[in-house]
Amino acid sequence: IFSVTCENTVPPLRGIYTVVRMSYAARASLPRAAFGQRARVSARRSVAVKSAAVGPANIVKIAPYFKVPADGMDAAKGLTAEMAKMMEFGQEPECLNYCFSQSGDLIHCIELYKSGDAALNHLTRVGAPLKKMMELAPLDRIEIHGAPEELAKLKEAVKDLPVSMFEIYDAKQADPLANYND
């Protein structure tokens, strides 16, 4: 029996490799095809496991960037805390990731949803604090990434915003661990 700790906080996507850390004893006992999936064991006690939890076909990423005035950073961070609180305790189970980051005068929200419907539900739920945030810190831009059919579900809701929509496509990339050296 051993425990494994995931380095990311989002359920992994199918076809994406998740790096996990474990003790040497646990690593030594791990078969080459861990959990029935392909795995490679490294000398640094990490294992890359190809995961199959959620398919990228309907995943939607929303990435708004807010330009905060110099005197408004504290108020903007207060509003981000209010929005983050609305996401606590599984209030949106279809949300895979929701957090904020800052670079200079830009505040960026990193959002990941299981579908366009889930993203649309979120936009409806956070409407009031989002409106306050946009009054305080205008949107610099919003990027929305997803499959064309998922993006279509959001177009009407974001039509008046400075949005760029990016369609996900299958690049048929080779195995990302093919040339993995630890």
PDB file of C-alpha atoms in Angstrom:
ATOM      1  CA  ILE A   1       0.000   0.000   0.000  1.00  0.00           C
ATOM      2  CA  PHE A   2       1.344   3.396  -0.937  1.00  0.00           C
ATOM      3  CA  SER A   3       0.014   6.894  -1.404  1.00  0.00           C
ATOM      4  CA  VAL A   4       0.473   8.995  -4.498  1.00  0.00           C
ATOM      5  CA  THR A   5       0.188  12.766  -4.578  1.00  0.00           C
ATOM      6  CA  CYS A   6      -0.820  14.530  -7.771  1.00  0.00           C
ATOM      7  CA  GLU A   7       1.080  17.736  -8.538  1.00  0.00           C
ATOM      8  CA  ASN A   8      -1.886  19.384 -10.227  1.00  0.00           C
ATOM      9  CA  THR A   9      -5.261  20.125  -8.646  1.00  0.00           C
ATOM     10  CA  VAL A  10      -7.391  19.543 -11.724  1.00  0.00           C
ATOM     11  CA  PRO A  11      -8.641  16.119 -12.792  1.00  0.00           C
ATOM     12  CA  PRO A  12      -6.303  15.154 -15.638  1.00  0.00           C
ATOM     13  CA  LEU A  13      -7.466  15.156 -19.236  1.00  0.00           C
ATOM     14  CA  ARG A  14      -7.437  12.039 -21.430  1.00  0.00           C
ATOM     15  CA  GLY A  15      -4.212  11.911 -23.375  1.00  0.00           C
ATOM     16  CA  ILE A  16      -2.429  14.245 -20.967  1.00  0.00           C
ATOM     17  CA  TYR A  17       0.283  12.862 -18.725  1.00  0.00           C
ATOM     18  CA  THR A  18       0.065  13.603 -15.022  1.00  0.00           C
ATOM     19  CA  VAL A  19       3.265  13.523 -12.988  1.00  0.00           C
ATOM     20  CA  VAL A  20       2.922  11.978  -9.553  1.00  0.00           C
ATOM     21  CA  ARG A  21       5.492  11.667  -6.787  1.00  0.00           C
ATOM     22  CA  MET A  22       5.925   8.607  -4.590  1.00  0.00           C
ATOM     23  CA  SER A  23       8.485   6.950  -2.354  1.00  0.00           C
ATOM     24  CA  TYR A  24      11.246   4.764  -3.762  1.00  0.00           C
ATOM     25  CA  ALA A  25       9.638   1.625  -2.284  1.00  0.00           C
ATOM     26  CA  ALA A  26       6.320   2.456  -3.896  1.00  0.00           C
ATOM     27  CA  ARG A  27       7.998   3.273  -7.201  1.00  0.00           C
ATOM     28  CA  ALA A  28       9.961   0.031  -7.169  1.00  0.00           C
ATOM     29  CA  SER A  29       6.760  -1.958  -6.678  1.00  0.00           C
ATOM     30  CA  LEU A  30       4.935  -0.175  -9.495  1.00  0.00           C
ATOM     31  CA  PRO A  31       4.531  -2.264 -12.642  1.00  0.00           C
ATOM     32  CA  ARG A  32       5.580  -0.805 -15.983  1.00  0.00           C
ATOM     33  CA  ALA A  33       1.917  -0.386 -16.953  1.00  0.00           C
ATOM     34  CA  ALA A  34       0.635   1.243 -13.759  1.00  0.00           C
ATOM     35  CA  PHE A  35      -3.072   0.916 -13.104  1.00  0.00           C
ATOM     36  CA  GLY A  36      -3.514  -0.689 -16.518  1.00  0.00           C
ATOM     37  CA  GLN A  37      -2.112   2.417 -18.215  1.00  0.00           C
ATOM     38  CA  ARG A  38       1.285   3.175 -19.669  1.00  0.00           C
ATOM     39  CA  ALA A  39       3.785   4.525 -17.156  1.00  0.00           C
ATOM     40  CA  ARG A  40       7.442   5.450 -17.090  1.00  0.00           C
ATOM     41  CA  VAL A  41       9.407   5.501 -13.841  1.00  0.00           C
ATOM     42  CA  SER A  42      12.084   8.152 -13.444  1.00  0.00           C
ATOM     43  CA  ALA A  43      15.166   8.302 -11.264  1.00  0.00           C
ATOM     44  CA  ARG A  44      13.667  11.252  -9.354  1.00  0.00           C
ATOM     45  CA  ARG A  45      10.850   9.172  -7.875  1.00  0.00           C
ATOM     46  CA  SER A  46       8.203  10.432 -10.260  1.00  0.00           C
ATOM     47  CA  VAL A  47       5.929   8.539 -12.571  1.00  0.00           C
ATOM     48  CA  ALA A  48       4.129   9.862 -15.609  1.00  0.00           C
ATOM     49  CA  VAL A  49       0.794   8.122 -16.017  1.00  0.00           C
ATOM     50  CA  LYS A  50      -1.361   8.580 -19.077  1.00  0.00           C
ATOM     51  CA  SER A  51      -4.734   9.374 -17.628  1.00  0.00           C
ATOM     52  CA  ALA A  52      -8.232   8.900 -19.041  1.00  0.00           C
ATOM     53  CA  ALA A  53     -10.513  10.827 -16.670  1.00  0.00           C
ATOM     54  CA  VAL A  54     -12.097  13.454 -18.927  1.00  0.00           C
ATOM     55  CA  GLY A  55     -11.859  13.854 -22.683  1.00  0.00           C
ATOM     56  CA  PRO A  56     -10.687  17.159 -24.161  1.00  0.00           C
ATOM     57  CA  ALA A  57     -13.501  17.068 -26.734  1.00  0.00           C
ATOM     58  CA  ASN A  58     -15.847  19.160 -24.601  1.00  0.00           C
ATOM     59  CA  ILE A  59     -13.454  20.930 -22.189  1.00  0.00           C
ATOM     60  CA  VAL A  60     -13.766  24.743 -22.158  1.00  0.00           C
ATOM     61  CA  LYS A  61     -11.131  27.119 -20.805  1.00  0.00           C
ATOM     62  CA  ILE A  62     -12.040  30.741 -20.072  1.00  0.00           C
ATOM     63  CA  ALA A  63      -9.202  33.188 -19.478  1.00  0.00           C
ATOM     64  CA  PRO A  64     -10.242  36.800 -18.717  1.00  0.00           C
ATOM     65  CA  TYR A  65      -7.595  39.483 -18.120  1.00  0.00           C
ATOM     66  CA  PHE A  66      -8.611  42.548 -16.084  1.00  0.00           C
ATOM     67  CA  LYS A  67      -6.581  45.803 -16.302  1.00  0.00           C
ATOM     68  CA  VAL A  68      -6.615  47.133 -12.742  1.00  0.00           C
ATOM     69  CA  PRO A  69      -5.964  50.842 -12.048  1.00  0.00           C
ATOM     70  CA  ALA A  70      -3.094  51.577  -9.661  1.00  0.00           C
ATOM     71  CA  ASP A  71      -5.403  52.592  -6.814  1.00  0.00           C
ATOM     72  CA  GLY A  72      -7.837  49.700  -7.299  1.00  0.00           C
ATOM     73  CA  MET A  73      -5.760  46.561  -6.695  1.00  0.00           C
ATOM     74  CA  ASP A  74      -7.009  45.966  -3.136  1.00  0.00           C
ATOM     75  CA  ALA A  75     -10.655  46.352  -4.207  1.00  0.00           C
ATOM     76  CA  ALA A  76     -10.079  44.097  -7.233  1.00  0.00           C
ATOM     77  CA  LYS A  77      -8.524  41.399  -5.060  1.00  0.00           C
ATOM     78  CA  GLY A  78     -11.525  41.674  -2.725  1.00  0.00           C
ATOM     79  CA  LEU A  79     -13.858  41.022  -5.665  1.00  0.00           C
ATOM     80  CA  THR A  80     -11.763  38.048  -6.806  1.00  0.00           C
ATOM     81  CA  ALA A  81     -12.069  36.643  -3.274  1.00  0.00           C
ATOM     82  CA  GLU A  82     -15.850  37.072  -3.493  1.00  0.00           C
ATOM     83  CA  MET A  83     -15.941  35.222  -6.827  1.00  0.00           C
ATOM     84  CA  ALA A  84     -13.663  32.454  -5.524  1.00  0.00           C
ATOM     85  CA  LYS A  85     -15.925  32.040  -2.480  1.00  0.00           C
ATOM     86  CA  MET A  86     -18.847  31.416  -4.841  1.00  0.00           C
ATOM     87  CA  MET A  87     -16.914  28.416  -6.179  1.00  0.00           C
ATOM     88  CA  GLU A  88     -16.242  26.769  -2.779  1.00  0.00           C
ATOM     89  CA  PHE A  89     -17.657  23.459  -1.593  1.00  0.00           C
ATOM     90  CA  GLY A  90     -18.430  22.053  -5.023  1.00  0.00           C
ATOM     91  CA  GLN A  91     -21.059  24.659  -5.875  1.00  0.00           C
ATOM     92  CA  GLU A  92     -20.175  24.093  -9.519  1.00  0.00           C
ATOM     93  CA  PRO A  93     -19.209  20.418  -9.826  1.00  0.00           C
ATOM     94  CA  GLU A  94     -18.587  20.821 -13.562  1.00  0.00           C
ATOM     95  CA  CYS A  95     -15.814  23.344 -12.853  1.00  0.00           C
ATOM     96  CA  LEU A  96     -12.405  21.661 -12.984  1.00  0.00           C
ATOM     97  CA  ASN A  97     -10.247  24.650 -12.037  1.00  0.00           C
ATOM     98  CA  TYR A  98     -10.866  28.216 -10.858  1.00  0.00           C
ATOM     99  CA  CYS A  99      -8.108  30.498  -9.589  1.00  0.00           C
ATOM    100  CA  PHE A 100      -6.617  33.953 -10.027  1.00  0.00           C
ATOM    101  CA  SER A 101      -3.127  35.200 -10.821  1.00  0.00           C
ATOM    102  CA  GLN A 102      -1.544  38.637 -11.099  1.00  0.00           C
ATOM    103  CA  SER A 103       1.152  40.204 -13.241  1.00  0.00           C
ATOM    104  CA  GLY A 104       1.716  43.886 -12.624  1.00  0.00           C
ATOM    105  CA  ASP A 105      -1.615  45.637 -13.152  1.00  0.00           C
ATOM    106  CA  LEU A 106      -3.303  42.602 -14.763  1.00  0.00           C
ATOM    107  CA  ILE A 107      -5.444  40.120 -12.851  1.00  0.00           C
ATOM    108  CA  HIS A 108      -6.080  36.885 -14.716  1.00  0.00           C
ATOM    109  CA  CYS A 109      -8.686  34.243 -13.910  1.00  0.00           C
ATOM    110  CA  ILE A 110      -7.895  30.665 -14.931  1.00  0.00           C
ATOM    111  CA  GLU A 111     -11.120  28.716 -15.433  1.00  0.00           C
ATOM    112  CA  LEU A 112     -11.622  25.199 -16.780  1.00  0.00           C
ATOM    113  CA  TYR A 113     -15.015  23.543 -17.286  1.00  0.00           C
ATOM    114  CA  LYS A 114     -16.215  20.118 -18.418  1.00  0.00           C
ATOM    115  CA  SER A 115     -18.415  21.646 -21.154  1.00  0.00           C
ATOM    116  CA  GLY A 116     -19.745  24.836 -22.704  1.00  0.00           C
ATOM    117  CA  ASP A 117     -22.950  24.377 -20.712  1.00  0.00           C
ATOM    118  CA  ALA A 118     -20.951  24.346 -17.461  1.00  0.00           C
ATOM    119  CA  ALA A 119     -19.066  27.506 -18.502  1.00  0.00           C
ATOM    120  CA  LEU A 120     -22.351  29.216 -19.399  1.00  0.00           C
ATOM    121  CA  ASN A 121     -23.803  28.241 -16.021  1.00  0.00           C
ATOM    122  CA  HIS A 122     -20.778  29.820 -14.324  1.00  0.00           C
ATOM    123  CA  LEU A 123     -21.090  33.069 -16.295  1.00  0.00           C
ATOM    124  CA  THR A 124     -24.709  33.284 -15.140  1.00  0.00           C
ATOM    125  CA  ARG A 125     -23.848  32.583 -11.486  1.00  0.00           C
ATOM    126  CA  VAL A 126     -21.042  35.150 -11.153  1.00  0.00           C
ATOM    127  CA  GLY A 127     -22.791  37.877 -13.150  1.00  0.00           C
ATOM    128  CA  ALA A 128     -23.127  40.449 -10.330  1.00  0.00           C
ATOM    129  CA  PRO A 129     -19.541  40.317  -8.959  1.00  0.00           C
ATOM    130  CA  LEU A 130     -18.195  40.053 -12.508  1.00  0.00           C
ATOM    131  CA  LYS A 131     -20.065  43.247 -13.438  1.00  0.00           C
ATOM    132  CA  LYS A 132     -18.566  45.018 -10.377  1.00  0.00           C
ATOM    133  CA  MET A 133     -15.107  43.759 -11.362  1.00  0.00           C
ATOM    134  CA  MET A 134     -15.504  45.058 -14.924  1.00  0.00           C
ATOM    135  CA  GLU A 135     -16.571  48.482 -13.577  1.00  0.00           C
ATOM    136  CA  LEU A 136     -13.469  48.630 -11.372  1.00  0.00           C
ATOM    137  CA  ALA A 137     -11.025  46.964 -13.753  1.00  0.00           C
ATOM    138  CA  PRO A 138     -11.981  46.923 -17.436  1.00  0.00           C
ATOM    139  CA  LEU A 139     -11.444  43.729 -19.366  1.00  0.00           C
ATOM    140  CA  ASP A 140      -8.198  43.800 -21.299  1.00  0.00           C
ATOM    141  CA  ARG A 141      -9.250  40.660 -23.159  1.00  0.00           C
ATOM    142  CA  ILE A 142     -10.896  37.255 -22.741  1.00  0.00           C
ATOM    143  CA  GLU A 143      -9.704  34.047 -24.349  1.00  0.00           C
ATOM    144  CA  ILE A 144     -12.060  31.098 -24.606  1.00  0.00           C
ATOM    145  CA  HIS A 145     -10.681  27.746 -25.744  1.00  0.00           C
ATOM    146  CA  GLY A 146     -12.784  24.727 -26.680  1.00  0.00           C
ATOM    147  CA  ALA A 147     -14.306  22.564 -29.380  1.00  0.00           C
ATOM    148  CA  PRO A 148     -16.366  24.488 -31.969  1.00  0.00           C
ATOM    149  CA  GLU A 149     -19.672  23.036 -30.720  1.00  0.00           C
ATOM    150  CA  GLU A 150     -18.840  24.053 -27.121  1.00  0.00           C
ATOM    151  CA  LEU A 151     -17.742  27.556 -28.166  1.00  0.00           C
ATOM    152  CA  ALA A 152     -21.030  28.022 -30.025  1.00  0.00           C
ATOM    153  CA  LYS A 153     -22.881  27.654 -26.700  1.00  0.00           C
ATOM    154  CA  LEU A 154     -21.019  30.706 -25.327  1.00  0.00           C
ATOM    155  CA  LYS A 155     -20.988  33.081 -28.307  1.00  0.00           C
ATOM    156  CA  GLU A 156     -24.251  34.855 -27.458  1.00  0.00           C
ATOM    157  CA  ALA A 157     -23.302  35.330 -23.782  1.00  0.00           C
ATOM    158  CA  VAL A 158     -19.949  36.981 -24.581  1.00  0.00           C
ATOM    159  CA  LYS A 159     -20.782  38.801 -27.835  1.00  0.00           C
ATOM    160  CA  ASP A 160     -20.312  42.284 -26.315  1.00  0.00           C
ATOM    161  CA  LEU A 161     -16.953  41.502 -24.684  1.00  0.00           C
ATOM    162  CA  PRO A 162     -13.398  41.692 -26.113  1.00  0.00           C
ATOM    163  CA  VAL A 163     -13.222  37.943 -26.656  1.00  0.00           C
ATOM    164  CA  SER A 164     -11.024  35.727 -28.808  1.00  0.00           C
ATOM    165  CA  MET A 165     -12.286  32.190 -29.345  1.00  0.00           C
ATOM    166  CA  PHE A 166      -9.753  29.446 -29.954  1.00  0.00           C
ATOM    167  CA  GLU A 167     -10.911  26.135 -31.433  1.00  0.00           C
ATOM    168  CA  ILE A 168      -9.201  23.044 -30.057  1.00  0.00           C
ATOM    169  CA  TYR A 169      -8.057  20.613 -32.732  1.00  0.00           C
ATOM    170  CA  ASP A 170      -6.335  17.269 -32.721  1.00  0.00           C
ATOM    171  CA  ALA A 171      -2.727  17.849 -33.673  1.00  0.00           C
ATOM    172  CA  LYS A 172      -2.002  14.083 -33.728  1.00  0.00           C
ATOM    173  CA  GLN A 173       1.115  14.627 -31.699  1.00  0.00           C
ATOM    174  CA  ALA A 174       3.447  11.787 -30.966  1.00  0.00           C
ATOM    175  CA  ASP A 175       3.626  10.236 -27.510  1.00  0.00           C
ATOM    176  CA  PRO A 176       4.803  13.088 -25.224  1.00  0.00           C
ATOM    177  CA  LEU A 177       6.956  10.621 -23.264  1.00  0.00           C
ATOM    178  CA  ALA A 178       8.669   9.118 -26.299  1.00  0.00           C
ATOM    179  CA  ASN A 179      11.868  11.109 -25.704  1.00  0.00           C
ATOM    180  CA  TYR A 180      11.454  11.565 -21.946  1.00  0.00           C
ATOM    181  CA  ASN A 181      14.743  11.620 -20.111  1.00  0.00           C
ATOM    182  CA  ASP A 182      14.931  12.147 -16.394  1.00  0.00           C
TER     183      ASP A 182
END
